[in-house]
GROMACS .gro file of C-alpha atoms in nm:
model
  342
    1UNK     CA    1  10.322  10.930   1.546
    2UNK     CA    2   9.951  10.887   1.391
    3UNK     CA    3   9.981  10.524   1.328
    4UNK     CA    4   9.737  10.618   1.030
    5UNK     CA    5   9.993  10.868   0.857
    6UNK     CA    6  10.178  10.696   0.531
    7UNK     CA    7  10.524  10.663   0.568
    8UNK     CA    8  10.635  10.678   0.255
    9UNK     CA    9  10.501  10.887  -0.035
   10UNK     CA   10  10.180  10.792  -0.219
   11UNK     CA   11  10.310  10.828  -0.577
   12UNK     CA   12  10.661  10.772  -0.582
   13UNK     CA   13  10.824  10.899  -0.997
   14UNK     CA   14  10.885  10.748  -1.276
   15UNK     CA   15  11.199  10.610  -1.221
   16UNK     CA   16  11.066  10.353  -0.963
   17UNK     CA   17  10.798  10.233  -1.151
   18UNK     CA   18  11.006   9.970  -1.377
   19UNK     CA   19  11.130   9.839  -1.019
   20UNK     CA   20  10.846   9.815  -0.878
   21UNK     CA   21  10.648   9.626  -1.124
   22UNK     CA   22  10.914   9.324  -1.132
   23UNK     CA   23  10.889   9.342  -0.705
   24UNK     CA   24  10.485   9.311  -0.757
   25UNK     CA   25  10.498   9.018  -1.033
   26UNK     CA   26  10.698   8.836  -0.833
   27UNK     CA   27  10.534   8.827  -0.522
   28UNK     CA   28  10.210   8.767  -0.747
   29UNK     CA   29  10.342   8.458  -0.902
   30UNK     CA   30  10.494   8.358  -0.532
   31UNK     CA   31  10.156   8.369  -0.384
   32UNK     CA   32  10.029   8.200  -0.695
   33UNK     CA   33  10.251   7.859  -0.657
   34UNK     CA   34  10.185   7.906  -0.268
   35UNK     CA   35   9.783   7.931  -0.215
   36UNK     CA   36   9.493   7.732  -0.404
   37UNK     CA   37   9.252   8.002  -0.466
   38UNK     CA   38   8.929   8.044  -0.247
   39UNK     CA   39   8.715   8.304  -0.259
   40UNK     CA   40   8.563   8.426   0.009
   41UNK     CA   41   8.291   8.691  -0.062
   42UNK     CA   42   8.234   9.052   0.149
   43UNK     CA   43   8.020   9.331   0.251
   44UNK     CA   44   7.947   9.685   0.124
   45UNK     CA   45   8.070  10.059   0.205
   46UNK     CA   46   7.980  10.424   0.196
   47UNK     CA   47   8.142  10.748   0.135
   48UNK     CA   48   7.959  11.102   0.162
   49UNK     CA   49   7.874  11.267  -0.198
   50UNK     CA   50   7.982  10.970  -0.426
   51UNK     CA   51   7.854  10.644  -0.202
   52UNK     CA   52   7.491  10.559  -0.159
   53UNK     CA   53   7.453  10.426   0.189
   54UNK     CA   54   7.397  10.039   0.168
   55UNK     CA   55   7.217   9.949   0.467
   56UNK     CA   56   7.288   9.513   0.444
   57UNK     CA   57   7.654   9.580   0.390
   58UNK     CA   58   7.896   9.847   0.518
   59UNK     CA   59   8.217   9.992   0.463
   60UNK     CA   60   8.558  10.147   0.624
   61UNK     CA   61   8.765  10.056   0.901
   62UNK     CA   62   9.024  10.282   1.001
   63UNK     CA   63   9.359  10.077   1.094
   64UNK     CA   64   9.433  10.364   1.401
   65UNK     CA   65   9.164  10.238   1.596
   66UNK     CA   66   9.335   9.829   1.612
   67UNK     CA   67   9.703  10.023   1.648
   68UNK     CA   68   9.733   9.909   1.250
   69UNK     CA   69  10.057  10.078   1.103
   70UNK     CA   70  10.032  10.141   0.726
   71UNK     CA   71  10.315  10.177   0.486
   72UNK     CA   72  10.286  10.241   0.107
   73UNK     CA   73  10.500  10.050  -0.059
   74UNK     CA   74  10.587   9.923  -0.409
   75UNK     CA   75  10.323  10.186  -0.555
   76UNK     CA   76  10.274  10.234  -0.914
   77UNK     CA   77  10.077  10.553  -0.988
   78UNK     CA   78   9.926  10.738  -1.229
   79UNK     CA   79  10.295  10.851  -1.367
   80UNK     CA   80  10.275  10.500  -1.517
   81UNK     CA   81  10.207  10.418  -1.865
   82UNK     CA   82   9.848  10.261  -1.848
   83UNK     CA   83   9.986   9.953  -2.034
   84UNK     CA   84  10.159   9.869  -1.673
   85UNK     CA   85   9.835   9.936  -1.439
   86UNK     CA   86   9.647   9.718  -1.719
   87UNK     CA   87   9.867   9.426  -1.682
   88UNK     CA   88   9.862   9.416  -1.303
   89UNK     CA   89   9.496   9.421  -1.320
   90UNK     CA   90   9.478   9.143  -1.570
   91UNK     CA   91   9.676   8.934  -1.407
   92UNK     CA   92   9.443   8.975  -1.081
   93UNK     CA   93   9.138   8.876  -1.315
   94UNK     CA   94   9.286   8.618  -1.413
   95UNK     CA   95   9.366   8.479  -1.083
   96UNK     CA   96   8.997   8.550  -0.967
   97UNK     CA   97   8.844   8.327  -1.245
   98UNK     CA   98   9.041   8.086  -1.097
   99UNK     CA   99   8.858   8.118  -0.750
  100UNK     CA  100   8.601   7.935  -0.591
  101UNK     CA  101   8.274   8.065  -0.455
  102UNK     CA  102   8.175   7.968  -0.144
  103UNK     CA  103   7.889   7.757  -0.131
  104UNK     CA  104   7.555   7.840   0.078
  105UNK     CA  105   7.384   7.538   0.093
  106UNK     CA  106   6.953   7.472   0.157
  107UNK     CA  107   6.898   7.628   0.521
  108UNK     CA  108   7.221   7.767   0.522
  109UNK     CA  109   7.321   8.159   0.578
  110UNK     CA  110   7.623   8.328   0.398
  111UNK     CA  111   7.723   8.524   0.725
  112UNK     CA  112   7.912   8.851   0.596
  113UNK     CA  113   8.111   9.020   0.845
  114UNK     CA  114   8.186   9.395   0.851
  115UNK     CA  115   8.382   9.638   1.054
  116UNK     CA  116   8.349  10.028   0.937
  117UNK     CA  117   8.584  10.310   1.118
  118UNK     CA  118   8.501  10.707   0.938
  119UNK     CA  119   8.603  10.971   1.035
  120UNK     CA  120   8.291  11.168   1.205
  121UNK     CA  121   8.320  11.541   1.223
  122UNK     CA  122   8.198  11.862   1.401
  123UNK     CA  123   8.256  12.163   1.190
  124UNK     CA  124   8.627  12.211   1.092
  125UNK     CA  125   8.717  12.193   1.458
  126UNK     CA  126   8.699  11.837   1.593
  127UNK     CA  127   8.675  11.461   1.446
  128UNK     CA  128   8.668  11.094   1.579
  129UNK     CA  129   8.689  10.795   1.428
  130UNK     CA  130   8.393  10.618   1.484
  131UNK     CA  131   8.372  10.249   1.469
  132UNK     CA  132   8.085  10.057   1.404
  133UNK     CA  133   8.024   9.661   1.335
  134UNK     CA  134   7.741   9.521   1.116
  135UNK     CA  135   7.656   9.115   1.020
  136UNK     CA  136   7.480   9.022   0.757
  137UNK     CA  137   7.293   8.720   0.727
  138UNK     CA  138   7.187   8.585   0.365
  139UNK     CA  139   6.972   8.284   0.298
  140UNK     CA  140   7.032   8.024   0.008
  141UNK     CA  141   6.720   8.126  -0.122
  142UNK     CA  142   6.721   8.541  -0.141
  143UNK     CA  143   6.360   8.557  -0.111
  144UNK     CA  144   6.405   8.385   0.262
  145UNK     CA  145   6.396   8.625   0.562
  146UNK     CA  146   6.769   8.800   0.606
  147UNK     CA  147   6.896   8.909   0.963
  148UNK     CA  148   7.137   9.219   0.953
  149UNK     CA  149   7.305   9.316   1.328
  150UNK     CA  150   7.442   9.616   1.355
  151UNK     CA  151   7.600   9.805   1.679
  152UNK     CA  152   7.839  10.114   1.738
  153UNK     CA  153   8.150  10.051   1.884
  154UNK     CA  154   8.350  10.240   2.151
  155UNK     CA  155   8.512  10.552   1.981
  156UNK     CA  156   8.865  10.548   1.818
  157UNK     CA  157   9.109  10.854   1.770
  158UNK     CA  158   9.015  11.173   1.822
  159UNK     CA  159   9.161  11.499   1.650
  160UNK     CA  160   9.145  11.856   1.770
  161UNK     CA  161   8.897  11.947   2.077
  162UNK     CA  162   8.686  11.618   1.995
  163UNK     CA  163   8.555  11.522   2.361
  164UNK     CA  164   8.229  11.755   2.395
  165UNK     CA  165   8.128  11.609   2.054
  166UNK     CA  166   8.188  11.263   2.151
  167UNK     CA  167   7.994  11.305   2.439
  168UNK     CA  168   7.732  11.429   2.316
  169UNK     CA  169   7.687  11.164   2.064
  170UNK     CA  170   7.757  10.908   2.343
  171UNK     CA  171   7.530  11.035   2.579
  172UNK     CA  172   7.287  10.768   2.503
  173UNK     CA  173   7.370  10.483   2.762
  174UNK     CA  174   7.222  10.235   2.516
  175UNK     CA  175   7.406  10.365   2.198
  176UNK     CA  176   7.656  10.128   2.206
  177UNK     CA  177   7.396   9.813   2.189
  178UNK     CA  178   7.347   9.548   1.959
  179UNK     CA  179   7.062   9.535   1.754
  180UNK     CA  180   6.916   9.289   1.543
  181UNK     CA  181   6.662   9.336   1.216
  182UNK     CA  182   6.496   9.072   1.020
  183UNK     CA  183   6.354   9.139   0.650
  184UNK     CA  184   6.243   8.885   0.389
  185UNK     CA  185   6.451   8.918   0.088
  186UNK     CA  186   6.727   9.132   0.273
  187UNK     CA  187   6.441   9.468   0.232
  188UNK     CA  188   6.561   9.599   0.556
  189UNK     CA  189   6.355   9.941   0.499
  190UNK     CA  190   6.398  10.044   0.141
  191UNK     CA  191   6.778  10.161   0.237
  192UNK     CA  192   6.988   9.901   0.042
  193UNK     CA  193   6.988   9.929  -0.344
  194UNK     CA  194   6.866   9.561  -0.488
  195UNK     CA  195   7.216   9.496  -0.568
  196UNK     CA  196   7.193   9.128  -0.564
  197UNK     CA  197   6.922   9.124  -0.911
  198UNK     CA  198   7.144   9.378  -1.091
  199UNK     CA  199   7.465   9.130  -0.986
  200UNK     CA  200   7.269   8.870  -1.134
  201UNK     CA  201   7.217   9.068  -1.487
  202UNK     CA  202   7.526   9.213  -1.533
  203UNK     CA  203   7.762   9.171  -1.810
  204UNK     CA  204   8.030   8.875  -1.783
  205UNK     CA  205   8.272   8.994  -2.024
  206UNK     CA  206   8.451   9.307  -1.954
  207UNK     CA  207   8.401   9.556  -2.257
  208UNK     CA  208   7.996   9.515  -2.240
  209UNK     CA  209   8.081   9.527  -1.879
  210UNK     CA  210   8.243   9.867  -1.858
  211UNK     CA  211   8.001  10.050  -2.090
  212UNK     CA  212   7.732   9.905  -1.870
  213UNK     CA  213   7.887  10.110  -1.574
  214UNK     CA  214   7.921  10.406  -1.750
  215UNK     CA  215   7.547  10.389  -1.854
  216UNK     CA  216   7.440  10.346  -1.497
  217UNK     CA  217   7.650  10.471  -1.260
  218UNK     CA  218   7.614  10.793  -1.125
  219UNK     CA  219   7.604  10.996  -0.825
  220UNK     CA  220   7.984  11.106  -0.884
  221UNK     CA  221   8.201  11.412  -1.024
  222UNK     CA  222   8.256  11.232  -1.307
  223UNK     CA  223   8.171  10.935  -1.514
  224UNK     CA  224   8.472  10.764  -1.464
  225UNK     CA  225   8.463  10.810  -1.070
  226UNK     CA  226   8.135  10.660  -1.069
  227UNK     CA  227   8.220  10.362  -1.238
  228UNK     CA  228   8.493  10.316  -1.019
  229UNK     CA  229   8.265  10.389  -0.698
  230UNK     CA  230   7.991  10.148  -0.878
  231UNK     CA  231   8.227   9.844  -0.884
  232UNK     CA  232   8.382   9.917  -0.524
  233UNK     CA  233   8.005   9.914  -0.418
  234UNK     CA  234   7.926   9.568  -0.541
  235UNK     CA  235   8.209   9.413  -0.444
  236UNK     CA  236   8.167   9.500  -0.049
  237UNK     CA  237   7.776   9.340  -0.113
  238UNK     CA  238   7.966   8.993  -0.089
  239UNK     CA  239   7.743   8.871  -0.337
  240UNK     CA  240   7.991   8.934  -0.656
  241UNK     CA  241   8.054   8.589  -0.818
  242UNK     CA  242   8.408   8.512  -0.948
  243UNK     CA  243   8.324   8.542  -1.329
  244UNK     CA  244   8.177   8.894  -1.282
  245UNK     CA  245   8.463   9.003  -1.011
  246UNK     CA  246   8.722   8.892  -1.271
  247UNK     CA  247   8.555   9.113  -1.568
  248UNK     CA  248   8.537   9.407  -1.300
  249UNK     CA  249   8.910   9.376  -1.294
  250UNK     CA  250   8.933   9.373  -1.638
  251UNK     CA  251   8.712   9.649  -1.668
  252UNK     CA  252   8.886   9.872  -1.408
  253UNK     CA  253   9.189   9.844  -1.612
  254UNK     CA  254   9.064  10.093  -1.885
  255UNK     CA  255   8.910  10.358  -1.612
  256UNK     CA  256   9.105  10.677  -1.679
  257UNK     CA  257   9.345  10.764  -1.351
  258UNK     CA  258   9.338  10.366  -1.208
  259UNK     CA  259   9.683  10.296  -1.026
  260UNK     CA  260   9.832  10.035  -0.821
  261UNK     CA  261   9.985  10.014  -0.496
  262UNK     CA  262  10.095   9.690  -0.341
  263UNK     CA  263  10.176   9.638   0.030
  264UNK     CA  264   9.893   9.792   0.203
  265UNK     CA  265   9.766   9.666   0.540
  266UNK     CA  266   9.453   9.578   0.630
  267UNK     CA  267   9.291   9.567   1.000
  268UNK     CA  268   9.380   9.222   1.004
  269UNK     CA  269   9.734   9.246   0.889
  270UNK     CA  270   9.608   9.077   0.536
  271UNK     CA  271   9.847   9.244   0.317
  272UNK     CA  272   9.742   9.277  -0.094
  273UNK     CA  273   9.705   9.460  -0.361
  274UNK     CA  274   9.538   9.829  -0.360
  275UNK     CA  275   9.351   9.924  -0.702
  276UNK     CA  276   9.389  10.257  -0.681
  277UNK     CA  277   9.227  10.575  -0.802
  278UNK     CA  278   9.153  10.967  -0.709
  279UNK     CA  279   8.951  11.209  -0.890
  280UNK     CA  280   9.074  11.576  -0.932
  281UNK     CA  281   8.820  11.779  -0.746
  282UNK     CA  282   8.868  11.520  -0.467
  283UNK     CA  283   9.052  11.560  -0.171
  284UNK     CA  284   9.137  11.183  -0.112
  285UNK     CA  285   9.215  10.909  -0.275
  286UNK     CA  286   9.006  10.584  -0.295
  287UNK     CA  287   9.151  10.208  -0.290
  288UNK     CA  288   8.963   9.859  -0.348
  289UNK     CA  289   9.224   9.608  -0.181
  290UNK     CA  290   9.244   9.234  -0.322
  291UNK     CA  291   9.466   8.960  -0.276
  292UNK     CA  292   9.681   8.965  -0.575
  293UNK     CA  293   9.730   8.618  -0.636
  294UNK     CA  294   9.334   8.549  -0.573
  295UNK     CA  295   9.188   8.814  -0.636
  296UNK     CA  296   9.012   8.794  -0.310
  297UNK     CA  297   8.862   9.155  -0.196
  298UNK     CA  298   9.023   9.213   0.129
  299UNK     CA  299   8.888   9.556   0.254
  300UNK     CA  300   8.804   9.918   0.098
  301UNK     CA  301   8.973  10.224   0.191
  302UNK     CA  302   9.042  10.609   0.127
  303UNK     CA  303   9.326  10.802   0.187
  304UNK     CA  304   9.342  11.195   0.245
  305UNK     CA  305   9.534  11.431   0.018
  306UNK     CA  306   9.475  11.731   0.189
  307UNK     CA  307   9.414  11.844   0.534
  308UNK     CA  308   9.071  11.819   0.621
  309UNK     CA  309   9.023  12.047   0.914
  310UNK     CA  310   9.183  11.899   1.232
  311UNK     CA  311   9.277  11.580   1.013
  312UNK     CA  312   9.624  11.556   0.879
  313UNK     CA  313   9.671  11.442   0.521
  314UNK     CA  314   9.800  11.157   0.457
  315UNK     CA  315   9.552  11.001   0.677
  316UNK     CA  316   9.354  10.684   0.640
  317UNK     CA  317   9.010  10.884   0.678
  318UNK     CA  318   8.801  10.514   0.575
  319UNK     CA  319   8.873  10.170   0.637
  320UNK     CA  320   8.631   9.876   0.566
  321UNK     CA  321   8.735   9.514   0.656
  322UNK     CA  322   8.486   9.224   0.547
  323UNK     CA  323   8.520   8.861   0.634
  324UNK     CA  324   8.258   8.617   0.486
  325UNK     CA  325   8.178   8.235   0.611
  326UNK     CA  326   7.892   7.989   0.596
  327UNK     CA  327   7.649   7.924   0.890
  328UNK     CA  328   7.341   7.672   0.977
  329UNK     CA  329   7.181   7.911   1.223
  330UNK     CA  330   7.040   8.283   1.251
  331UNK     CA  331   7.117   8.472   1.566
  332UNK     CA  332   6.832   8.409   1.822
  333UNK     CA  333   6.707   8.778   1.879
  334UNK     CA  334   6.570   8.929   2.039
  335UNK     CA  335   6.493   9.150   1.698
  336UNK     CA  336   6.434   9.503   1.671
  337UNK     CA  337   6.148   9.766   1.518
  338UNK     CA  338   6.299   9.866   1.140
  339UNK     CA  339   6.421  10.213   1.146
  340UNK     CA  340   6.203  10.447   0.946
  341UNK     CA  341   6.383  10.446   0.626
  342UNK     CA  342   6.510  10.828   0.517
   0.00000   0.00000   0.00000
């Protein structure tokens, strides 16, 4: 069995939904007495036609490639009175104002950790998840030089007649190398939007906060998709403070079609919450994960609806896991020529 197919179904009805909610609360307020909150900030991700590529941060990790089975569990979908998805989500901010930032300290690095599987495809024919790993390294002071790593990793699943196409994107014998890129004030190229100035303007409290997204967010099929996409953006840069995560929360909470499903796996078994939401013209759905009783982001995923060519649906087709941590030292090369931006 694909160890990426959901084994139960994604929106369960109405009936459940009462259920449900009590089994979520409670494990909320469990992990609550259990864990002081820490928050530990991430990386970035991309999805074709909605996501602009962020070149410091990254995003998707498909559990298939690690031998992660997923099960959807506990879901609460968009059958649900939007009272209930509010509430969840409220509670979440209010666990995240409760975090604590890490700390990045003079001639320190916040070190942000990313591991991206997508799907890759050739035609309708043939796909492969493709793994890739990228580090980010971020000064105290943003205007410092920044070091981002990136290398491909060996490929994961394939579907259909996949093995020419591999190949020939393989064929390379150095295209599985690390390489290293240094920029002052994380400009690696003119690739990554300058997330970290509009993080540092953006509204704190969550009404000014969601008619700010709806002003400036775009790229989408709707408005409401690209606020949603906006927020899951900035809070894979790892540079989202707790105040302004919270009021995302809060904000998310009155996005039209938002719904919660708890009990989703991660790559590294990290179990949480998944904020929830898929547009109607869209043949997936996408999911911001978070510890529910931190409000911690633990990865960034999207789920298919659909069959997409040799891909099943029900399929994780994105996976992003992020893990963040402080450091006294940038890797010691050697460094790389910038890619031509484009």
């Amino acid at each position: 069995m694909n160890p990426l197919t959901i084994e139960s179904e994604l929106l369960p009805g109405d009936s459940d939904f009462d259920r449900m909610k009590s089994q979520l609360f409670e494990r909320i307020e469990d992990t609550e007495r259990l864990r002081t909150p820490h928050l530990v900030p991430v990386t970035r991700r991309r999805t074709p036609a909605r996501r602009r590529k962020v070149w410091v941060s990254i995003t998707v990790v498909a559990a298939v490639a690690l031998g992660v089975t997923v099960i959807a569990t506990n879901v609460v979908g968009p059958h649900a009175a939007s009272a209930e998805a509010a509430e969840v989500l409220h509670r979440a901010a209010s666990a995240t104002i409760k975090s604590v930032d890490l700390t990045v300290g003079t001639g320190q690095f916040l070190k942000i950790s990313t591991t991206e599987v997508a799907l890759s495809f050739s035609g309708q024919e043939a796909a492969y998840e493709q793994p890739q790993a990228i580090t980010v390294y971020m000064p105290s002071d943003k205007n410092d030089r920044w070091v981002r790593g990136h290398q491909w990793l060996a490929p994961g699943k394939a579907y259909g007649n996949a093995k020419d196409f591999i190949d020939q994107v393989w064929k390379d014998p150095h295209h599985g190398d690390l390489h290293l890129y240094q920029a002052a004030g994380g400009d690696f190229g003119g690739k990554s939007p300058n997330y970290s100035t509009e993080i540092a303007t953006m509204p704190r409290e969550s009404g000014p906060l969601l008619t700010y997204l709806y002003q400036h967010a775009e790229g989408s099929a709707s408005k409401d998709e690209a606020a949603f996409t906006h927020v899951q953006n900035l809070l894979t840069t790892g540079l989202v403070p707790a105040d302004l995560r919270s009021a995302m929360y809060d904000a998310l909470a009155e996005i039209p079609g938002v719904y919660l499903a708890d009990g989703q796996a991660n790559l590294d078994g990290k179990r949480g919450v998944a904020i929830s939401r898929k547009e109607s013209s869209r043949p997936f759905a996408q999911q911001i994960i978070i510890d529910p009783g931190t409000g911690l982001l633990i990865g960034v995923r999207e789920l298919s609806t659909q069959q997409w060519g040799p891909v099943p649906a029900g399929s994780i087709v994105d996976w992003t896991a992020v893990e963040a941590s402080v450091v006294d030292k940038l890797p010691a090369g050697p460094y790389s020529a910038m890619p031509q931006a484009g």
